[in-house]
Amino acid sequence: MVSAELENAAVALRPTTCLDRSALMLYCVFPLTQLMAASVTTVALAALGGRRLHALLVTYLVWAWFVDSSPQRGGFGLCWRWGITGLLRRSLLWRWAAQYFPVRLHATASLPPNGGPYIFVCHPHGIFGISPMTTFGTDATDFTGKFPGIAVHLLGHSAIFRIPFFREWCLMHGHGSVDRQTCHKLLRQGHSIALAPGGARESLESTPGSMRLFLAKRKGFAKLALQTGATLVPVIAFGENELYSTIQFRSGTWARAVQEKLQRLLGFALPVFCGRTWMPLLPKRLPVDTIVGAPLRPELGSCSPPAGGFVS
């Protein structure tokens, strides 16, 4: 009786711990933290640097924005070949960060390496996409152990790869831009990809206790599978929408109109959200369970329209 009471007390106290190893690691590797650090670094170099530093910064920005095609290749090729990407994705920092929630991966069917390439279709997007970022952007949930022999690229909006210095961190992890050319190129090369079709629009609808998926006008992933012969794999994350409290503006209000306008201009949404009370940007400490469903393999080239166009 006493031991049971002590165990229950320990479980009850665990979520209230403000700072521990997993929370600290999550804060260090959290995208917003890195994005802010990269932005501050860029501004500081521009404001405080001399002529040589300014010239280097301008050269770097020109290379990053107009020359480097690594986002279309799914990351830095040398990092993949030399094993740097694998080392980063298997880092203990990511595993400790995943334990904060925790994020858990559940496989409901086997995915043989010769059955790919695979398109992992992730829902819901949530505010930041914690589940796809942790599951497919790193190896924190033991993806390679559950699905050996499958290398997957997590794809995101091209705007991510225009953020100085932050883009290199993403590219070193094997991420890429989610445009049609990149998807076709990676799949033709036999690489698997993971994406969240709901995107920015779905993140505006993220609210605890609900799961609204936007698929009616977002069937590009299905056409992509038909064109390339890739295998579709449905992925759903229970708990993703619970990580942040949000303020929802009704359709037709000026606030919602501003959000949708910014979404169209920037390519990503700006929802109003709050995580932990002591640090609003940090997500709540709630479990996220990622379920990987059974694969669906279409017939290669079966997307050819019969006469009048694509059939939904």
PDB file of C-alpha atoms in Angstrom:
ATOM      1  CA  MET A   1       0.000   0.000   0.000  1.00  0.00           C
ATOM      2  CA  VAL A   2       2.764   2.434   0.980  1.00  0.00           C
ATOM      3  CA  SER A   3       4.860   1.650  -2.105  1.00  0.00           C
ATOM      4  CA  ALA A   4       1.826   2.163  -4.355  1.00  0.00           C
ATOM      5  CA  GLU A   5       1.134   5.548  -2.764  1.00  0.00           C
ATOM      6  CA  LEU A   6       4.762   6.583  -3.202  1.00  0.00           C
ATOM      7  CA  GLU A   7       4.702   5.528  -6.869  1.00  0.00           C
ATOM      8  CA  ASN A   8       1.514   7.519  -7.489  1.00  0.00           C
ATOM      9  CA  ALA A   9       3.026  10.540  -5.761  1.00  0.00           C
ATOM     10  CA  ALA A  10       6.137  10.325  -7.944  1.00  0.00           C
ATOM     11  CA  VAL A  11       4.022  10.201 -11.101  1.00  0.00           C
ATOM     12  CA  ALA A  12       1.989  13.174  -9.934  1.00  0.00           C
ATOM     13  CA  LEU A  13       5.086  15.236  -9.200  1.00  0.00           C
ATOM     14  CA  ARG A  14       6.858  14.484 -12.484  1.00  0.00           C
ATOM     15  CA  PRO A  15       4.909  16.868 -14.800  1.00  0.00           C
ATOM     16  CA  THR A  16       5.366  19.801 -12.397  1.00  0.00           C
ATOM     17  CA  THR A  17       9.165  19.684 -12.540  1.00  0.00           C
ATOM     18  CA  CYS A  18      10.193  22.883 -14.305  1.00  0.00           C
ATOM     19  CA  LEU A  19      13.790  22.166 -15.114  1.00  0.00           C
ATOM     20  CA  ASP A  20      15.340  18.757 -15.599  1.00  0.00           C
ATOM     21  CA  ARG A  21      17.619  17.174 -18.167  1.00  0.00           C
ATOM     22  CA  SER A  22      14.943  16.472 -20.779  1.00  0.00           C
ATOM     23  CA  ALA A  23      13.375  19.934 -20.453  1.00  0.00           C
ATOM     24  CA  LEU A  24      16.784  21.584 -20.768  1.00  0.00           C
ATOM     25  CA  MET A  25      17.688  19.496 -23.824  1.00  0.00           C
ATOM     26  CA  LEU A  26      14.337  20.251 -25.463  1.00  0.00           C
ATOM     27  CA  TYR A  27      14.905  23.953 -24.900  1.00  0.00           C
ATOM     28  CA  CYS A  28      18.381  23.740 -26.443  1.00  0.00           C
ATOM     29  CA  VAL A  29      17.312  21.884 -29.589  1.00  0.00           C
ATOM     30  CA  PHE A  30      13.838  23.402 -29.943  1.00  0.00           C
ATOM     31  CA  PRO A  31      13.479  25.046 -33.382  1.00  0.00           C
ATOM     32  CA  LEU A  32      12.288  28.396 -32.020  1.00  0.00           C
ATOM     33  CA  THR A  33      15.312  28.616 -29.727  1.00  0.00           C
ATOM     34  CA  GLN A  34      17.682  27.863 -32.577  1.00  0.00           C
ATOM     35  CA  LEU A  35      15.827  30.191 -34.940  1.00  0.00           C
ATOM     36  CA  MET A  36      16.088  33.074 -32.478  1.00  0.00           C
ATOM     37  CA  ALA A  37      19.771  32.335 -31.858  1.00  0.00           C
ATOM     38  CA  ALA A  38      20.445  32.277 -35.612  1.00  0.00           C
ATOM     39  CA  SER A  39      18.562  35.545 -36.117  1.00  0.00           C
ATOM     40  CA  VAL A  40      20.380  37.285 -33.263  1.00  0.00           C
ATOM     41  CA  THR A  41      23.724  36.047 -34.611  1.00  0.00           C
ATOM     42  CA  THR A  42      22.958  37.365 -38.095  1.00  0.00           C
ATOM     43  CA  VAL A  43      21.863  40.780 -36.794  1.00  0.00           C
ATOM     44  CA  ALA A  44      24.897  41.023 -34.496  1.00  0.00           C
ATOM     45  CA  LEU A  45      27.305  40.213 -37.347  1.00  0.00           C
ATOM     46  CA  ALA A  46      25.617  42.773 -39.581  1.00  0.00           C
ATOM     47  CA  ALA A  47      25.592  45.473 -36.907  1.00  0.00           C
ATOM     48  CA  LEU A  48      28.958  44.947 -35.235  1.00  0.00           C
ATOM     49  CA  GLY A  49      31.137  43.427 -37.915  1.00  0.00           C
ATOM     50  CA  GLY A  50      33.733  45.229 -39.999  1.00  0.00           C
ATOM     51  CA  ARG A  51      34.064  45.365 -43.773  1.00  0.00           C
ATOM     52  CA  ARG A  52      35.579  41.910 -44.110  1.00  0.00           C
ATOM     53  CA  LEU A  53      32.910  40.344 -41.933  1.00  0.00           C
ATOM     54  CA  HIS A  54      30.193  42.171 -43.864  1.00  0.00           C
ATOM     55  CA  ALA A  55      31.654  40.916 -47.131  1.00  0.00           C
ATOM     56  CA  LEU A  56      31.738  37.345 -45.799  1.00  0.00           C
ATOM     57  CA  LEU A  57      28.165  37.657 -44.561  1.00  0.00           C
ATOM     58  CA  VAL A  58      26.917  38.955 -47.906  1.00  0.00           C
ATOM     59  CA  THR A  59      28.814  36.203 -49.758  1.00  0.00           C
ATOM     60  CA  TYR A  60      27.282  33.594 -47.471  1.00  0.00           C
ATOM     61  CA  LEU A  61      23.743  34.958 -47.953  1.00  0.00           C
ATOM     62  CA  VAL A  62      24.113  35.025 -51.745  1.00  0.00           C
ATOM     63  CA  TRP A  63      25.381  31.440 -51.692  1.00  0.00           C
ATOM     64  CA  ALA A  64      22.642  30.271 -49.309  1.00  0.00           C
ATOM     65  CA  TRP A  65      19.742  31.995 -51.075  1.00  0.00           C
ATOM     66  CA  PHE A  66      20.692  31.771 -54.735  1.00  0.00           C
ATOM     67  CA  VAL A  67      23.390  29.129 -55.243  1.00  0.00           C
ATOM     68  CA  ASP A  68      23.116  26.260 -52.764  1.00  0.00           C
ATOM     69  CA  SER A  69      20.656  23.571 -53.899  1.00  0.00           C
ATOM     70  CA  SER A  70      21.020  21.364 -50.817  1.00  0.00           C
ATOM     71  CA  PRO A  71      17.353  21.892 -49.767  1.00  0.00           C
ATOM     72  CA  GLN A  72      16.326  20.323 -53.094  1.00  0.00           C
ATOM     73  CA  ARG A  73      18.642  17.358 -52.441  1.00  0.00           C
ATOM     74  CA  GLY A  74      17.373  16.562 -48.958  1.00  0.00           C
ATOM     75  CA  GLY A  75      20.327  17.941 -47.022  1.00  0.00           C
ATOM     76  CA  PHE A  76      24.089  18.073 -47.420  1.00  0.00           C
ATOM     77  CA  GLY A  77      25.225  15.081 -49.472  1.00  0.00           C
ATOM     78  CA  LEU A  78      28.619  14.918 -47.775  1.00  0.00           C
ATOM     79  CA  CYS A  79      26.983  14.759 -44.353  1.00  0.00           C
ATOM     80  CA  TRP A  80      24.919  11.778 -45.483  1.00  0.00           C
ATOM     81  CA  ARG A  81      27.891   9.981 -47.046  1.00  0.00           C
ATOM     82  CA  TRP A  82      30.282  10.627 -44.175  1.00  0.00           C
ATOM     83  CA  GLY A  83      27.729   9.579 -41.537  1.00  0.00           C
ATOM     84  CA  ILE A  84      27.478  13.034 -39.931  1.00  0.00           C
ATOM     85  CA  THR A  85      23.720  13.185 -40.511  1.00  0.00           C
ATOM     86  CA  GLY A  86      23.242   9.813 -38.845  1.00  0.00           C
ATOM     87  CA  LEU A  87      25.332  10.830 -35.841  1.00  0.00           C
ATOM     88  CA  LEU A  88      23.336  14.038 -35.374  1.00  0.00           C
ATOM     89  CA  ARG A  89      20.001  12.281 -35.688  1.00  0.00           C
ATOM     90  CA  ARG A  90      21.039   9.638 -33.143  1.00  0.00           C
ATOM     91  CA  SER A  91      22.368  12.219 -30.699  1.00  0.00           C
ATOM     92  CA  LEU A  92      21.538  11.787 -27.024  1.00  0.00           C
ATOM     93  CA  LEU A  93      20.355  15.406 -27.035  1.00  0.00           C
ATOM     94  CA  TRP A  94      17.394  14.440 -29.211  1.00  0.00           C
ATOM     95  CA  ARG A  95      16.631  11.338 -27.148  1.00  0.00           C
ATOM     96  CA  TRP A  96      16.619  13.356 -23.941  1.00  0.00           C
ATOM     97  CA  ALA A  97      14.431  15.992 -25.580  1.00  0.00           C
ATOM     98  CA  ALA A  98      11.955  13.326 -26.750  1.00  0.00           C
ATOM     99  CA  GLN A  99      11.734  11.989 -23.188  1.00  0.00           C
ATOM    100  CA  TYR A 100      10.397  15.354 -22.049  1.00  0.00           C
ATOM    101  CA  PHE A 101       6.893  14.592 -23.408  1.00  0.00           C
ATOM    102  CA  PRO A 102       7.589  11.667 -24.095  1.00  0.00           C
ATOM    103  CA  VAL A 103       7.212  11.115 -27.847  1.00  0.00           C
ATOM    104  CA  ARG A 104       6.678   7.425 -28.647  1.00  0.00           C
ATOM    105  CA  LEU A 105       6.653   5.628 -32.001  1.00  0.00           C
ATOM    106  CA  HIS A 106       4.289   2.713 -32.611  1.00  0.00           C
ATOM    107  CA  ALA A 107       4.634   0.530 -35.704  1.00  0.00           C
ATOM    108  CA  THR A 108       1.472  -1.311 -36.780  1.00  0.00           C
ATOM    109  CA  ALA A 109       3.004  -2.978 -39.842  1.00  0.00           C
ATOM    110  CA  SER A 110       6.444  -3.816 -41.178  1.00  0.00           C
ATOM    111  CA  LEU A 111       8.013  -1.655 -43.874  1.00  0.00           C
ATOM    112  CA  PRO A 112      10.569  -3.687 -45.840  1.00  0.00           C
ATOM    113  CA  PRO A 113      13.417  -1.628 -47.324  1.00  0.00           C
ATOM    114  CA  ASN A 114      12.699  -3.033 -50.777  1.00  0.00           C
ATOM    115  CA  GLY A 115       9.057  -1.932 -50.538  1.00  0.00           C
ATOM    116  CA  GLY A 116       9.897   1.743 -50.823  1.00  0.00           C
ATOM    117  CA  PRO A 117      10.505   4.475 -51.385  1.00  0.00           C
ATOM    118  CA  TYR A 118       7.910   5.573 -48.860  1.00  0.00           C
ATOM    119  CA  ILE A 119       5.918   8.764 -48.441  1.00  0.00           C
ATOM    120  CA  PHE A 120       5.072   9.189 -44.759  1.00  0.00           C
ATOM    121  CA  VAL A 121       1.939  11.349 -44.625  1.00  0.00           C
ATOM    122  CA  CYS A 122       1.789  12.931 -41.163  1.00  0.00           C
ATOM    123  CA  HIS A 123      -1.270  14.326 -39.365  1.00  0.00           C
ATOM    124  CA  PRO A 124      -2.011  16.564 -37.633  1.00  0.00           C
ATOM    125  CA  HIS A 125       0.493  19.347 -38.260  1.00  0.00           C
ATOM    126  CA  GLY A 126       0.011  20.942 -34.833  1.00  0.00           C
ATOM    127  CA  ILE A 127       1.712  24.208 -33.937  1.00  0.00           C
ATOM    128  CA  PHE A 128       5.278  23.065 -34.634  1.00  0.00           C
ATOM    129  CA  GLY A 129       4.945  19.466 -35.784  1.00  0.00           C
ATOM    130  CA  ILE A 130       6.663  17.944 -32.757  1.00  0.00           C
ATOM    131  CA  SER A 131       5.788  14.394 -33.795  1.00  0.00           C
ATOM    132  CA  PRO A 132       7.140  14.456 -37.388  1.00  0.00           C
ATOM    133  CA  MET A 133      10.144  16.507 -36.326  1.00  0.00           C
ATOM    134  CA  THR A 134      11.068  14.018 -33.598  1.00  0.00           C
ATOM    135  CA  THR A 135      10.115  10.824 -35.431  1.00  0.00           C
ATOM    136  CA  PHE A 136      11.333  11.531 -38.972  1.00  0.00           C
ATOM    137  CA  GLY A 137      13.746  14.425 -38.475  1.00  0.00           C
ATOM    138  CA  THR A 138      15.769  12.577 -35.830  1.00  0.00           C
ATOM    139  CA  ASP A 139      16.168   9.031 -34.524  1.00  0.00           C
ATOM    140  CA  ALA A 140      14.989   9.936 -31.027  1.00  0.00           C
ATOM    141  CA  THR A 141      12.083   7.448 -31.177  1.00  0.00           C
ATOM    142  CA  ASP A 142      14.241   4.643 -32.652  1.00  0.00           C
ATOM    143  CA  PHE A 143      12.876   4.920 -36.187  1.00  0.00           C
ATOM    144  CA  THR A 144      15.857   3.064 -37.653  1.00  0.00           C
ATOM    145  CA  GLY A 145      15.384   0.287 -35.110  1.00  0.00           C
ATOM    146  CA  LYS A 146      11.705  -0.200 -35.919  1.00  0.00           C
ATOM    147  CA  PHE A 147      12.159   0.309 -39.678  1.00  0.00           C
ATOM    148  CA  PRO A 148      15.737  -0.748 -40.502  1.00  0.00           C
ATOM    149  CA  GLY A 149      17.185   0.075 -43.888  1.00  0.00           C
ATOM    150  CA  ILE A 150      14.937   3.097 -44.534  1.00  0.00           C
ATOM    151  CA  ALA A 151      16.518   6.557 -44.797  1.00  0.00           C
ATOM    152  CA  VAL A 152      13.889   9.291 -44.627  1.00  0.00           C
ATOM    153  CA  HIS A 153      14.052  13.036 -45.331  1.00  0.00           C
ATOM    154  CA  LEU A 154      11.731  15.321 -43.380  1.00  0.00           C
ATOM    155  CA  LEU A 155      10.499  18.017 -45.785  1.00  0.00           C
ATOM    156  CA  GLY A 156       9.327  21.508 -44.821  1.00  0.00           C
ATOM    157  CA  HIS A 157       8.517  24.882 -46.312  1.00  0.00           C
ATOM    158  CA  SER A 158      11.233  26.524 -48.405  1.00  0.00           C
ATOM    159  CA  ALA A 159      11.135  29.607 -46.138  1.00  0.00           C
ATOM    160  CA  ILE A 160      12.935  27.559 -43.479  1.00  0.00           C
ATOM    161  CA  PHE A 161      15.988  27.336 -45.721  1.00  0.00           C
ATOM    162  CA  ARG A 162      16.226  31.096 -46.114  1.00  0.00           C
ATOM    163  CA  ILE A 163      16.985  31.623 -42.431  1.00  0.00           C
ATOM    164  CA  PRO A 164      20.755  32.148 -42.102  1.00  0.00           C
ATOM    165  CA  PHE A 165      22.670  29.539 -40.091  1.00  0.00           C
ATOM    166  CA  PHE A 166      19.463  27.792 -38.997  1.00  0.00           C
ATOM    167  CA  ARG A 167      19.190  26.320 -42.501  1.00  0.00           C
ATOM    168  CA  GLU A 168      22.559  24.577 -42.105  1.00  0.00           C
ATOM    169  CA  TRP A 169      21.388  22.896 -38.901  1.00  0.00           C
ATOM    170  CA  CYS A 170      18.330  21.542 -40.743  1.00  0.00           C
ATOM    171  CA  LEU A 171      20.340  20.474 -43.796  1.00  0.00           C
ATOM    172  CA  MET A 172      22.886  18.640 -41.663  1.00  0.00           C
ATOM    173  CA  HIS A 173      19.976  16.571 -40.303  1.00  0.00           C
ATOM    174  CA  GLY A 174      18.918  15.614 -43.827  1.00  0.00           C
ATOM    175  CA  HIS A 175      15.884  17.888 -44.154  1.00  0.00           C
ATOM    176  CA  GLY A 176      14.712  19.375 -47.440  1.00  0.00           C
ATOM    177  CA  SER A 177      12.124  21.664 -49.012  1.00  0.00           C
ATOM    178  CA  VAL A 178       8.685  20.240 -49.721  1.00  0.00           C
ATOM    179  CA  ASP A 179       8.339  21.410 -53.323  1.00  0.00           C
ATOM    180  CA  ARG A 180       7.319  19.098 -56.165  1.00  0.00           C
ATOM    181  CA  GLN A 181      10.762  19.012 -57.767  1.00  0.00           C
ATOM    182  CA  THR A 182      12.456  17.941 -54.544  1.00  0.00           C
ATOM    183  CA  CYS A 183       9.878  15.229 -53.838  1.00  0.00           C
ATOM    184  CA  HIS A 184      10.198  13.789 -57.337  1.00  0.00           C
ATOM    185  CA  LYS A 185      13.986  13.874 -57.240  1.00  0.00           C
ATOM    186  CA  LEU A 186      14.309  12.153 -53.877  1.00  0.00           C
ATOM    187  CA  LEU A 187      11.707   9.489 -54.649  1.00  0.00           C
ATOM    188  CA  ARG A 188      13.246   8.740 -58.057  1.00  0.00           C
ATOM    189  CA  GLN A 189      16.549   8.189 -56.257  1.00  0.00           C
ATOM    190  CA  GLY A 190      14.909   5.709 -53.896  1.00  0.00           C
ATOM    191  CA  HIS A 191      14.842   8.002 -50.851  1.00  0.00           C
ATOM    192  CA  SER A 192      11.819   8.079 -48.562  1.00  0.00           C
ATOM    193  CA  ILE A 193      10.238  11.368 -47.496  1.00  0.00           C
ATOM    194  CA  ALA A 194       7.994  12.563 -44.664  1.00  0.00           C
ATOM    195  CA  LEU A 195       5.644  15.529 -44.963  1.00  0.00           C
ATOM    196  CA  ALA A 196       2.593  17.101 -43.319  1.00  0.00           C
ATOM    197  CA  PRO A 197       0.052  17.948 -46.053  1.00  0.00           C
ATOM    198  CA  GLY A 198      -2.061  20.068 -43.685  1.00  0.00           C
ATOM    199  CA  GLY A 199       0.782  22.544 -43.385  1.00  0.00           C
ATOM    200  CA  ALA A 200       0.266  26.090 -42.174  1.00  0.00           C
ATOM    201  CA  ARG A 201      -3.489  25.974 -42.726  1.00  0.00           C
ATOM    202  CA  GLU A 202      -3.839  23.027 -40.370  1.00  0.00           C
ATOM    203  CA  SER A 203      -1.700  24.674 -37.705  1.00  0.00           C
ATOM    204  CA  LEU A 204      -4.221  27.534 -37.485  1.00  0.00           C
ATOM    205  CA  GLU A 205      -6.859  24.961 -36.518  1.00  0.00           C
ATOM    206  CA  SER A 206      -4.719  23.292 -33.869  1.00  0.00           C
ATOM    207  CA  THR A 207      -6.557  23.300 -30.561  1.00  0.00           C
ATOM    208  CA  PRO A 208      -6.574  20.870 -27.604  1.00  0.00           C
ATOM    209  CA  GLY A 209      -9.321  18.269 -27.660  1.00  0.00           C
ATOM    210  CA  SER A 210      -9.761  18.315 -31.436  1.00  0.00           C
ATOM    211  CA  MET A 211      -8.093  17.034 -34.589  1.00  0.00           C
ATOM    212  CA  ARG A 212      -9.074  18.844 -37.784  1.00  0.00           C
ATOM    213  CA  LEU A 213      -7.316  17.524 -40.881  1.00  0.00           C
ATOM    214  CA  PHE A 214      -7.150  19.422 -44.171  1.00  0.00           C
ATOM    215  CA  LEU A 215      -7.039  16.995 -47.072  1.00  0.00           C
ATOM    216  CA  ALA A 216      -9.799  17.956 -49.516  1.00  0.00           C
ATOM    217  CA  LYS A 217      -7.567  20.289 -51.534  1.00  0.00           C
ATOM    218  CA  ARG A 218      -4.235  18.752 -50.541  1.00  0.00           C
ATOM    219  CA  LYS A 219      -3.955  15.573 -52.584  1.00  0.00           C
ATOM    220  CA  GLY A 220      -0.574  16.282 -54.107  1.00  0.00           C
ATOM    221  CA  PHE A 221       1.043  13.525 -52.047  1.00  0.00           C
ATOM    222  CA  ALA A 222      -1.343  10.974 -53.574  1.00  0.00           C
ATOM    223  CA  LYS A 223      -0.597  12.147 -57.134  1.00  0.00           C
ATOM    224  CA  LEU A 224       3.087  12.039 -56.272  1.00  0.00           C
ATOM    225  CA  ALA A 225       2.798   8.395 -55.218  1.00  0.00           C
ATOM    226  CA  LEU A 226       0.898   7.531 -58.409  1.00  0.00           C
ATOM    227  CA  GLN A 227       3.498   9.245 -60.584  1.00  0.00           C
ATOM    228  CA  THR A 228       6.581   7.767 -58.923  1.00  0.00           C
ATOM    229  CA  GLY A 229       5.306   4.412 -57.656  1.00  0.00           C
ATOM    230  CA  ALA A 230       6.145   5.353 -54.081  1.00  0.00           C
ATOM    231  CA  THR A 231       4.343   3.670 -51.193  1.00  0.00           C
ATOM    232  CA  LEU A 232       2.042   5.803 -49.044  1.00  0.00           C
ATOM    233  CA  VAL A 233       2.253   5.350 -45.276  1.00  0.00           C
ATOM    234  CA  PRO A 234      -0.359   7.103 -43.083  1.00  0.00           C
ATOM    235  CA  VAL A 235       0.950   8.551 -39.834  1.00  0.00           C
ATOM    236  CA  ILE A 236      -1.176  10.056 -37.085  1.00  0.00           C
ATOM    237  CA  ALA A 237       0.049  11.596 -33.838  1.00  0.00           C
ATOM    238  CA  PHE A 238      -2.234  11.489 -30.829  1.00  0.00           C
ATOM    239  CA  GLY A 239      -1.406  14.311 -28.431  1.00  0.00           C
ATOM    240  CA  GLU A 240       0.139  16.696 -30.985  1.00  0.00           C
ATOM    241  CA  ASN A 241      -2.680  19.223 -30.677  1.00  0.00           C
ATOM    242  CA  GLU A 242      -2.608  19.043 -26.869  1.00  0.00           C
ATOM    243  CA  LEU A 243       0.874  20.537 -26.527  1.00  0.00           C
ATOM    244  CA  TYR A 244      -0.232  24.165 -26.802  1.00  0.00           C
ATOM    245  CA  SER A 245      -3.284  26.109 -25.719  1.00  0.00           C
ATOM    246  CA  THR A 246      -4.459  28.307 -28.583  1.00  0.00           C
ATOM    247  CA  ILE A 247      -6.781  31.219 -29.248  1.00  0.00           C
ATOM    248  CA  GLN A 248      -9.045  30.534 -32.217  1.00  0.00           C
ATOM    249  CA  PHE A 249     -10.430  33.462 -34.199  1.00  0.00           C
ATOM    250  CA  ARG A 250     -13.698  32.818 -35.997  1.00  0.00           C
ATOM    251  CA  SER A 251     -13.757  32.884 -39.772  1.00  0.00           C
ATOM    252  CA  GLY A 252     -14.665  36.334 -41.040  1.00  0.00           C
ATOM    253  CA  THR A 253     -13.108  38.279 -38.163  1.00  0.00           C
ATOM    254  CA  TRP A 254     -10.327  40.771 -38.832  1.00  0.00           C
ATOM    255  CA  ALA A 255      -7.861  38.793 -36.706  1.00  0.00           C
ATOM    256  CA  ARG A 256      -8.469  35.625 -38.726  1.00  0.00           C
ATOM    257  CA  ALA A 257      -8.171  37.602 -41.968  1.00  0.00           C
ATOM    258  CA  VAL A 258      -4.756  38.905 -40.831  1.00  0.00           C
ATOM    259  CA  GLN A 259      -3.596  35.372 -39.977  1.00  0.00           C
ATOM    260  CA  GLU A 260      -4.666  34.001 -43.356  1.00  0.00           C
ATOM    261  CA  LYS A 261      -3.103  36.942 -45.208  1.00  0.00           C
ATOM    262  CA  LEU A 262       0.222  36.451 -43.424  1.00  0.00           C
ATOM    263  CA  GLN A 263       0.014  32.729 -44.143  1.00  0.00           C
ATOM    264  CA  ARG A 264      -0.296  33.417 -47.875  1.00  0.00           C
ATOM    265  CA  LEU A 265       2.511  35.990 -47.840  1.00  0.00           C
ATOM    266  CA  LEU A 266       5.006  34.185 -45.585  1.00  0.00           C
ATOM    267  CA  GLY A 267       4.156  30.585 -46.369  1.00  0.00           C
ATOM    268  CA  PHE A 268       3.664  29.705 -42.697  1.00  0.00           C
ATOM    269  CA  ALA A 269       0.987  30.533 -40.146  1.00  0.00           C
ATOM    270  CA  LEU A 270       1.161  32.694 -37.024  1.00  0.00           C
ATOM    271  CA  PRO A 271      -1.256  31.117 -34.527  1.00  0.00           C
ATOM    272  CA  VAL A 272      -1.729  32.554 -31.061  1.00  0.00           C
ATOM    273  CA  PHE A 273      -0.560  29.889 -28.631  1.00  0.00           C
ATOM    274  CA  CYS A 274       0.876  29.243 -25.182  1.00  0.00           C
ATOM    275  CA  GLY A 275       2.730  26.219 -23.835  1.00  0.00           C
ATOM    276  CA  ARG A 276       4.147  26.080 -20.319  1.00  0.00           C
ATOM    277  CA  THR A 277       3.107  28.970 -18.084  1.00  0.00           C
ATOM    278  CA  TRP A 278       6.687  29.631 -17.017  1.00  0.00           C
ATOM    279  CA  MET A 279       7.897  29.527 -20.646  1.00  0.00           C
ATOM    280  CA  PRO A 280       5.045  29.945 -23.183  1.00  0.00           C
ATOM    281  CA  LEU A 281       7.133  28.869 -26.199  1.00  0.00           C
ATOM    282  CA  LEU A 282       7.977  25.520 -24.614  1.00  0.00           C
ATOM    283  CA  PRO A 283       5.293  22.864 -25.256  1.00  0.00           C
ATOM    284  CA  LYS A 284       3.353  21.293 -22.419  1.00  0.00           C
ATOM    285  CA  ARG A 285       4.667  18.098 -20.927  1.00  0.00           C
ATOM    286  CA  LEU A 286       2.134  15.645 -22.349  1.00  0.00           C
ATOM    287  CA  PRO A 287       2.692  12.320 -24.133  1.00  0.00           C
ATOM    288  CA  VAL A 288       2.638  12.175 -27.937  1.00  0.00           C
ATOM    289  CA  ASP A 289       2.014   8.784 -29.530  1.00  0.00           C
ATOM    290  CA  THR A 290       2.903   8.503 -33.210  1.00  0.00           C
ATOM    291  CA  ILE A 291       1.129   5.660 -34.994  1.00  0.00           C
ATOM    292  CA  VAL A 292       2.598   4.471 -38.308  1.00  0.00           C
ATOM    293  CA  GLY A 293      -0.063   2.669 -40.311  1.00  0.00           C
ATOM    294  CA  ALA A 294       0.051  -0.049 -42.940  1.00  0.00           C
ATOM    295  CA  PRO A 295       1.573   0.909 -46.327  1.00  0.00           C
ATOM    296  CA  LEU A 296      -0.478   1.464 -49.465  1.00  0.00           C
ATOM    297  CA  ARG A 297       1.390   0.981 -52.729  1.00  0.00           C
ATOM    298  CA  PRO A 298      -0.280   2.326 -55.904  1.00  0.00           C
ATOM    299  CA  GLU A 299       0.435   1.047 -59.378  1.00  0.00           C
ATOM    300  CA  LEU A 300       3.212   3.032 -61.073  1.00  0.00           C
ATOM    301  CA  GLY A 301       1.883   5.417 -63.695  1.00  0.00           C
ATOM    302  CA  SER A 302      -1.752   4.819 -62.750  1.00  0.00           C
ATOM    303  CA  CYS A 303      -2.328   8.564 -62.472  1.00  0.00           C
ATOM    304  CA  SER A 304      -2.716   9.039 -66.223  1.00  0.00           C
ATOM    305  CA  PRO A 305      -6.118  10.741 -66.721  1.00  0.00           C
ATOM    306  CA  PRO A 306      -8.572   8.745 -68.847  1.00  0.00           C
ATOM    307  CA  ALA A 307      -9.837  11.678 -70.887  1.00  0.00           C
ATOM    308  CA  GLY A 308     -11.011  14.628 -68.886  1.00  0.00           C
ATOM    309  CA  GLY A 309      -8.321  14.938 -66.237  1.00  0.00           C
ATOM    310  CA  PHE A 310      -7.524  13.495 -62.819  1.00  0.00           C
ATOM    311  CA  VAL A 311     -10.257  11.557 -61.066  1.00  0.00           C
ATOM    312  CA  SER A 312     -10.532  12.293 -57.347  1.00  0.00           C
TER     313      SER A 312
END
